[in-house]
Amino acid sequence: MNKAMAKREQPAAPRRIVIAGTGSGAGKTTLTIGIMAALQARGLVVQGFKCGPDYIDPTYHTAVTGRPSRNLDSWMVGTEAVKEIFVRASEGADISVIEGVMGMYDGKSPLSDEGSTAHISGLLEAPVLLVVNVQSMARSAAAIVKGFQCLSPGSRIVGVIANKAGSEGHYRIVKEAIEQECGVPVIGYLKREEQIEIPERHLGLVPSVERGELDPFFAKLGELIAGHLDLDRLLQLAESAPVACEPVLFKPSTAIIRTRRVRIAVAKDPAFHFYYPENLGLIEHYGGEIVPFSPLAGEKVPDDADGLYIGGGFPEEFAERLAGLEDVKASVRERVQAGLPTLAECGGFMYLTEAIVDRQGNEYPMVGLIPGKVRMQAKLAALGYRDITGTEANFMLGSGQTARGHEFHYSVFEPGERGGEATEQIAYAYEVKGRLGTKPEGFAAGHLVAGYTHVHFASNPGMVLGWLEACEAMRIDKK
């Protein structure tokens, strides 16, 4: 074994760094991706993470590092699970780069740090680089940093990155003010470089799976970062003691080895690709096998599938194409009607309705299992964490059973007046509680559970067991 390999497997000083921001739009994602690319160019193995429930930013982390990025969400999965996810994913990496969510202290509640970037950095004892948009300010930038340092006595801010500086001279002024008043180094800056901004649309950044060849973009961004940030100093600041954790999700004692692994067909393409890696990992831990297929590419539900998982994504962006794939829609409809245990979340839920109506009023027929249509609108329909309580009709999460998840969508569901052909009974899938109160949500009938809520299985692994058992039972019944 060569020295480079030995270093990767057992780094002398485990490194991790959190890239936090003063708020959304501060430049966290651009800087995070650029830092990852610059470190990769140095020959380092980089592991990406994203604080909070975001699905899109991790696709960029994954694309640049070649390693699946993971979400760290202390509210949805709990503190010990966050540590376990971090330790498992960081194995073999030279440095872990953790992108924050919104502002550094923004989380579940305005009255606490729970679920925030600050909370994650504390749990992992991870040093923080604070990204500050310094456009049109000088000494005032120091006041902003000072405020972030003082809000929490446990703040782990070890350095600052200045974003959107007008010039190198402007950066020097800001750097002097922050270092004098705040006692932490300003390790670099980016100027207002519009050409490096990542395209956005209604749910945020355009996912990397739709961007085509990204290597030139990453290379350009990495070179820019290497030329404007002190990467040696960043690596010094990132040195940390190992994170101690006890497994709570993937205990060897809870793994299930089945006579034949339960095959779960998972829709994976630009229309459906919002999945937490831990959700898929728990399916495998309990004896399931992930079988990917692409509805957008005209692929039907695999014949040997024992269950079906259609996650979120952007079916509205591909509505005309999806509507024209009649064979695919028929395969989904017929298999679910035949009892295939199915979970459809957000984009998947939209796909199973009768139609998607875009903002211009164009209507595109979908699978038709759920009576009603979804209509796209210009304003946000729902955003936030959800406490979830199952209903009697929910085969995965029964009455009184709880889990956690989140909603983020611009469409609204307009229920139909008729009963669905595939269902014996029509009922809500969940009761969800958010900041604005409690409401019924989703659709459940037979072995179909669908709704806008993205559920994190780590909040209740038992629902995965129930799903796989239902899949196994259906397979046995067919024999």
PDB file of C-alpha atoms in Angstrom, residues 236-413:
ATOM      1  CA  GLN A 236      -5.349  24.044   8.620  1.00  0.00           C
ATOM      2  CA  LEU A 237      -8.608  25.460   9.959  1.00  0.00           C
ATOM      3  CA  ALA A 238     -10.416  22.238   9.014  1.00  0.00           C
ATOM      4  CA  GLU A 239      -8.284  19.952  11.188  1.00  0.00           C
ATOM      5  CA  SER A 240     -10.464  18.383  13.860  1.00  0.00           C
ATOM      6  CA  ALA A 241     -10.666  15.493  16.283  1.00  0.00           C
ATOM      7  CA  PRO A 242     -12.591  12.383  15.163  1.00  0.00           C
ATOM      8  CA  VAL A 243     -16.358  12.359  15.694  1.00  0.00           C
ATOM      9  CA  ALA A 244     -17.494   9.704  18.170  1.00  0.00           C
ATOM     10  CA  CYS A 245     -20.844   8.045  17.527  1.00  0.00           C
ATOM     11  CA  GLU A 246     -22.873   4.960  18.268  1.00  0.00           C
ATOM     12  CA  PRO A 247     -24.802   3.520  15.291  1.00  0.00           C
ATOM     13  CA  VAL A 248     -28.542   4.019  15.589  1.00  0.00           C
ATOM     14  CA  LEU A 249     -29.667   3.438  11.993  1.00  0.00           C
ATOM     15  CA  PHE A 250     -27.366   0.838  10.480  1.00  0.00           C
ATOM     16  CA  LYS A 251     -26.655  -1.479  13.391  1.00  0.00           C
ATOM     17  CA  PRO A 252     -25.293  -4.847  12.263  1.00  0.00           C
ATOM     18  CA  SER A 253     -27.738  -6.476  14.659  1.00  0.00           C
ATOM     19  CA  THR A 254     -30.754  -4.982  12.858  1.00  0.00           C
ATOM     20  CA  ALA A 255     -29.721  -5.904   9.301  1.00  0.00           C
ATOM     21  CA  ILE A 256     -32.000  -8.416   7.614  1.00  0.00           C
ATOM     22  CA  ILE A 257     -30.818 -11.073   5.171  1.00  0.00           C
ATOM     23  CA  ARG A 258     -33.774 -12.409   3.196  1.00  0.00           C
ATOM     24  CA  THR A 259     -33.959 -15.633   1.165  1.00  0.00           C
ATOM     25  CA  ARG A 260     -34.419 -13.350  -1.836  1.00  0.00           C
ATOM     26  CA  ARG A 261     -33.922  -9.628  -1.567  1.00  0.00           C
ATOM     27  CA  VAL A 262     -37.097  -7.599  -1.997  1.00  0.00           C
ATOM     28  CA  ARG A 263     -36.733  -5.648  -5.241  1.00  0.00           C
ATOM     29  CA  ILE A 264     -37.873  -2.025  -5.036  1.00  0.00           C
ATOM     30  CA  ALA A 265     -38.177  -0.270  -8.392  1.00  0.00           C
ATOM     31  CA  VAL A 266     -36.983   3.324  -7.922  1.00  0.00           C
ATOM     32  CA  ALA A 267     -37.748   5.988 -10.541  1.00  0.00           C
ATOM     33  CA  LYS A 268     -34.452   7.780 -11.236  1.00  0.00           C
ATOM     34  CA  ASP A 269     -34.086  10.390 -13.959  1.00  0.00           C
ATOM     35  CA  PRO A 270     -34.273  14.211 -14.334  1.00  0.00           C
ATOM     36  CA  ALA A 271     -38.023  14.123 -13.583  1.00  0.00           C
ATOM     37  CA  PHE A 272     -37.719  11.997 -10.415  1.00  0.00           C
ATOM     38  CA  HIS A 273     -34.506  12.107  -8.437  1.00  0.00           C
ATOM     39  CA  PHE A 274     -35.175  13.505  -4.951  1.00  0.00           C
ATOM     40  CA  TYR A 275     -34.117  10.696  -2.605  1.00  0.00           C
ATOM     41  CA  TYR A 276     -32.194  10.764   0.650  1.00  0.00           C
ATOM     42  CA  PRO A 277     -29.313   8.273   0.357  1.00  0.00           C
ATOM     43  CA  GLU A 278     -30.212   7.006   3.827  1.00  0.00           C
ATOM     44  CA  ASN A 279     -33.751   6.202   2.653  1.00  0.00           C
ATOM     45  CA  LEU A 280     -32.329   3.950  -0.038  1.00  0.00           C
ATOM     46  CA  GLY A 281     -29.676   2.680   2.373  1.00  0.00           C
ATOM     47  CA  LEU A 282     -32.304   1.614   4.919  1.00  0.00           C
ATOM     48  CA  ILE A 283     -34.193  -0.276   2.223  1.00  0.00           C
ATOM     49  CA  GLU A 284     -31.008  -2.228   1.528  1.00  0.00           C
ATOM     50  CA  HIS A 285     -30.213  -2.626   5.240  1.00  0.00           C
ATOM     51  CA  TYR A 286     -33.525  -4.380   5.775  1.00  0.00           C
ATOM     52  CA  GLY A 287     -33.109  -6.772   2.872  1.00  0.00           C
ATOM     53  CA  GLY A 288     -34.268  -4.728  -0.106  1.00  0.00           C
ATOM     54  CA  GLU A 289     -32.599  -4.255  -3.471  1.00  0.00           C
ATOM     55  CA  ILE A 290     -32.795  -0.967  -5.383  1.00  0.00           C
ATOM     56  CA  VAL A 291     -33.745  -1.465  -9.047  1.00  0.00           C
ATOM     57  CA  PRO A 292     -33.557   1.902 -10.850  1.00  0.00           C
ATOM     58  CA  PHE A 293     -35.649   2.683 -13.910  1.00  0.00           C
ATOM     59  CA  SER A 294     -36.408   5.841 -15.883  1.00  0.00           C
ATOM     60  CA  PRO A 295     -40.026   6.689 -16.733  1.00  0.00           C
ATOM     61  CA  LEU A 296     -38.758   9.710 -18.675  1.00  0.00           C
ATOM     62  CA  ALA A 297     -36.653   7.433 -20.889  1.00  0.00           C
ATOM     63  CA  GLY A 298     -39.678   5.271 -21.652  1.00  0.00           C
ATOM     64  CA  GLU A 299     -38.813   2.471 -19.217  1.00  0.00           C
ATOM     65  CA  LYS A 300     -41.722   0.546 -17.713  1.00  0.00           C
ATOM     66  CA  VAL A 301     -41.858  -0.679 -14.127  1.00  0.00           C
ATOM     67  CA  PRO A 302     -39.471  -3.676 -14.079  1.00  0.00           C
ATOM     68  CA  ASP A 303     -41.311  -6.985 -14.278  1.00  0.00           C
ATOM     69  CA  ASP A 304     -39.447  -8.396 -11.258  1.00  0.00           C
ATOM     70  CA  ALA A 305     -40.223  -5.416  -9.000  1.00  0.00           C
ATOM     71  CA  ASP A 306     -41.815  -6.263  -5.646  1.00  0.00           C
ATOM     72  CA  GLY A 307     -42.411  -2.620  -4.736  1.00  0.00           C
ATOM     73  CA  LEU A 308     -42.340   0.863  -6.290  1.00  0.00           C
ATOM     74  CA  TYR A 309     -40.824   4.141  -5.080  1.00  0.00           C
ATOM     75  CA  ILE A 310     -41.389   7.333  -7.104  1.00  0.00           C
ATOM     76  CA  GLY A 311     -39.658  10.239  -5.426  1.00  0.00           C
ATOM     77  CA  GLY A 312     -39.870  13.957  -5.959  1.00  0.00           C
ATOM     78  CA  GLY A 313     -38.319  15.976  -8.721  1.00  0.00           C
ATOM     79  CA  PHE A 314     -39.621  18.110 -11.553  1.00  0.00           C
ATOM     80  CA  PRO A 315     -42.342  16.224 -13.470  1.00  0.00           C
ATOM     81  CA  GLU A 316     -43.871  19.608 -14.320  1.00  0.00           C
ATOM     82  CA  GLU A 317     -40.773  20.468 -16.366  1.00  0.00           C
ATOM     83  CA  PHE A 318     -41.227  17.286 -18.409  1.00  0.00           C
ATOM     84  CA  ALA A 319     -45.024  17.061 -18.297  1.00  0.00           C
ATOM     85  CA  GLU A 320     -45.578  16.948 -22.070  1.00  0.00           C
ATOM     86  CA  ARG A 321     -42.993  14.204 -22.498  1.00  0.00           C
ATOM     87  CA  LEU A 322     -44.291  12.154 -19.574  1.00  0.00           C
ATOM     88  CA  ALA A 323     -47.868  12.546 -20.820  1.00  0.00           C
ATOM     89  CA  GLY A 324     -46.941  11.070 -24.199  1.00  0.00           C
ATOM     90  CA  LEU A 325     -45.370   7.921 -22.770  1.00  0.00           C
ATOM     91  CA  GLU A 326     -48.596   5.918 -22.625  1.00  0.00           C
ATOM     92  CA  ASP A 327     -46.928   2.517 -22.193  1.00  0.00           C
ATOM     93  CA  VAL A 328     -45.006   3.748 -19.156  1.00  0.00           C
ATOM     94  CA  LYS A 329     -48.099   5.263 -17.544  1.00  0.00           C
ATOM     95  CA  ALA A 330     -50.028   2.066 -18.213  1.00  0.00           C
ATOM     96  CA  SER A 331     -47.301  -0.072 -16.606  1.00  0.00           C
ATOM     97  CA  VAL A 332     -47.387   2.058 -13.445  1.00  0.00           C
ATOM     98  CA  ARG A 333     -51.174   2.107 -13.340  1.00  0.00           C
ATOM     99  CA  GLU A 334     -51.584  -1.642 -13.898  1.00  0.00           C
ATOM    100  CA  ARG A 335     -48.914  -2.679 -11.400  1.00  0.00           C
ATOM    101  CA  VAL A 336     -50.279  -0.432  -8.649  1.00  0.00           C
ATOM    102  CA  GLN A 337     -53.825  -1.587  -9.367  1.00  0.00           C
ATOM    103  CA  ALA A 338     -52.560  -5.158  -9.026  1.00  0.00           C
ATOM    104  CA  GLY A 339     -51.363  -4.378  -5.489  1.00  0.00           C
ATOM    105  CA  LEU A 340     -47.690  -3.433  -5.940  1.00  0.00           C
ATOM    106  CA  PRO A 341     -46.777  -1.703  -2.621  1.00  0.00           C
ATOM    107  CA  THR A 342     -46.014   1.851  -3.714  1.00  0.00           C
ATOM    108  CA  LEU A 343     -44.737   5.091  -2.182  1.00  0.00           C
ATOM    109  CA  ALA A 344     -44.960   8.288  -4.253  1.00  0.00           C
ATOM    110  CA  GLU A 345     -43.640  11.558  -2.849  1.00  0.00           C
ATOM    111  CA  CYS A 346     -44.270  15.076  -4.169  1.00  0.00           C
ATOM    112  CA  GLY A 347     -43.267  14.778  -7.845  1.00  0.00           C
ATOM    113  CA  GLY A 348     -44.250  11.111  -7.716  1.00  0.00           C
ATOM    114  CA  PHE A 349     -47.596  12.069  -6.190  1.00  0.00           C
ATOM    115  CA  MET A 350     -48.126  14.594  -9.002  1.00  0.00           C
ATOM    116  CA  TYR A 351     -47.334  11.926 -11.589  1.00  0.00           C
ATOM    117  CA  LEU A 352     -49.975   9.547 -10.203  1.00  0.00           C
ATOM    118  CA  THR A 353     -52.802  12.104 -10.425  1.00  0.00           C
ATOM    119  CA  GLU A 354     -55.046  12.559 -13.446  1.00  0.00           C
ATOM    120  CA  ALA A 355     -53.141  15.518 -14.870  1.00  0.00           C
ATOM    121  CA  ILE A 356     -50.571  18.264 -14.371  1.00  0.00           C
ATOM    122  CA  VAL A 357     -51.729  21.736 -15.382  1.00  0.00           C
ATOM    123  CA  ASP A 358     -48.910  24.192 -16.079  1.00  0.00           C
ATOM    124  CA  ARG A 359     -48.929  27.936 -15.433  1.00  0.00           C
ATOM    125  CA  GLN A 360     -50.207  28.648 -18.918  1.00  0.00           C
ATOM    126  CA  GLY A 361     -53.220  26.399 -18.391  1.00  0.00           C
ATOM    127  CA  ASN A 362     -51.963  23.532 -20.549  1.00  0.00           C
ATOM    128  CA  GLU A 363     -53.160  20.198 -19.181  1.00  0.00           C
ATOM    129  CA  TYR A 364     -51.070  17.037 -19.489  1.00  0.00           C
ATOM    130  CA  PRO A 365     -52.643  13.647 -18.654  1.00  0.00           C
ATOM    131  CA  MET A 366     -50.699  11.620 -16.089  1.00  0.00           C
ATOM    132  CA  VAL A 367     -51.143   8.091 -14.674  1.00  0.00           C
ATOM    133  CA  GLY A 368     -54.647   8.674 -13.301  1.00  0.00           C
ATOM    134  CA  LEU A 369     -54.517   6.578 -10.143  1.00  0.00           C
ATOM    135  CA  ILE A 370     -55.342   9.488  -7.848  1.00  0.00           C
ATOM    136  CA  PRO A 371     -58.607  11.340  -8.578  1.00  0.00           C
ATOM    137  CA  GLY A 372     -57.741  14.985  -9.117  1.00  0.00           C
ATOM    138  CA  LYS A 373     -55.226  17.254 -10.792  1.00  0.00           C
ATOM    139  CA  VAL A 374     -52.242  19.296  -9.714  1.00  0.00           C
ATOM    140  CA  ARG A 375     -51.982  22.882 -10.889  1.00  0.00           C
ATOM    141  CA  MET A 376     -48.728  24.828 -11.037  1.00  0.00           C
ATOM    142  CA  GLN A 377     -48.763  28.356  -9.666  1.00  0.00           C
ATOM    143  CA  ALA A 378     -46.283  31.216  -9.517  1.00  0.00           C
ATOM    144  CA  LYS A 379     -46.258  31.510  -5.734  1.00  0.00           C
ATOM    145  CA  LEU A 380     -44.970  28.989  -3.224  1.00  0.00           C
ATOM    146  CA  ALA A 381     -47.705  26.621  -2.053  1.00  0.00           C
ATOM    147  CA  ALA A 382     -45.905  24.985   0.888  1.00  0.00           C
ATOM    148  CA  LEU A 383     -42.510  25.073   2.537  1.00  0.00           C
ATOM    149  CA  GLY A 384     -41.326  23.689   5.831  1.00  0.00           C
ATOM    150  CA  TYR A 385     -40.786  20.777   8.174  1.00  0.00           C
ATOM    151  CA  ARG A 386     -43.635  18.413   8.936  1.00  0.00           C
ATOM    152  CA  ASP A 387     -44.467  16.161  11.878  1.00  0.00           C
ATOM    153  CA  ILE A 388     -46.319  13.254  10.298  1.00  0.00           C
ATOM    154  CA  THR A 389     -48.922  10.942  11.814  1.00  0.00           C
ATOM    155  CA  GLY A 390     -50.117   7.991   9.772  1.00  0.00           C
ATOM    156  CA  THR A 391     -53.720   7.017   9.115  1.00  0.00           C
ATOM    157  CA  GLU A 392     -55.515   3.655   9.124  1.00  0.00           C
ATOM    158  CA  ALA A 393     -55.373   3.623   5.328  1.00  0.00           C
ATOM    159  CA  ASN A 394     -51.578   4.013   5.278  1.00  0.00           C
ATOM    160  CA  PHE A 395     -50.010   0.563   4.992  1.00  0.00           C
ATOM    161  CA  MET A 396     -46.507   1.946   5.685  1.00  0.00           C
ATOM    162  CA  LEU A 397     -47.268   4.241   8.620  1.00  0.00           C
ATOM    163  CA  GLY A 398     -50.402   3.137  10.429  1.00  0.00           C
ATOM    164  CA  SER A 399     -52.766   5.108  12.603  1.00  0.00           C
ATOM    165  CA  GLY A 400     -50.917   6.894  15.414  1.00  0.00           C
ATOM    166  CA  GLN A 401     -47.453   6.069  14.069  1.00  0.00           C
ATOM    167  CA  THR A 402     -45.223   9.090  13.499  1.00  0.00           C
ATOM    168  CA  ALA A 403     -42.357  10.223  11.300  1.00  0.00           C
ATOM    169  CA  ARG A 404     -40.818  13.479  10.115  1.00  0.00           C
ATOM    170  CA  GLY A 405     -40.340  15.097   6.750  1.00  0.00           C
ATOM    171  CA  HIS A 406     -40.773  18.321   4.822  1.00  0.00           C
ATOM    172  CA  GLU A 407     -42.760  19.957   2.033  1.00  0.00           C
ATOM    173  CA  PHE A 408     -41.537  22.282  -0.719  1.00  0.00           C
ATOM    174  CA  HIS A 409     -43.712  22.781  -3.802  1.00  0.00           C
ATOM    175  CA  TYR A 410     -45.359  25.346  -6.048  1.00  0.00           C
ATOM    176  CA  SER A 411     -48.278  23.201  -7.164  1.00  0.00           C
ATOM    177  CA  VAL A 412     -51.651  22.659  -5.509  1.00  0.00           C
ATOM    178  CA  PHE A 413     -53.771  19.526  -5.619  1.00  0.00           C
TER     179      PHE A 413
END
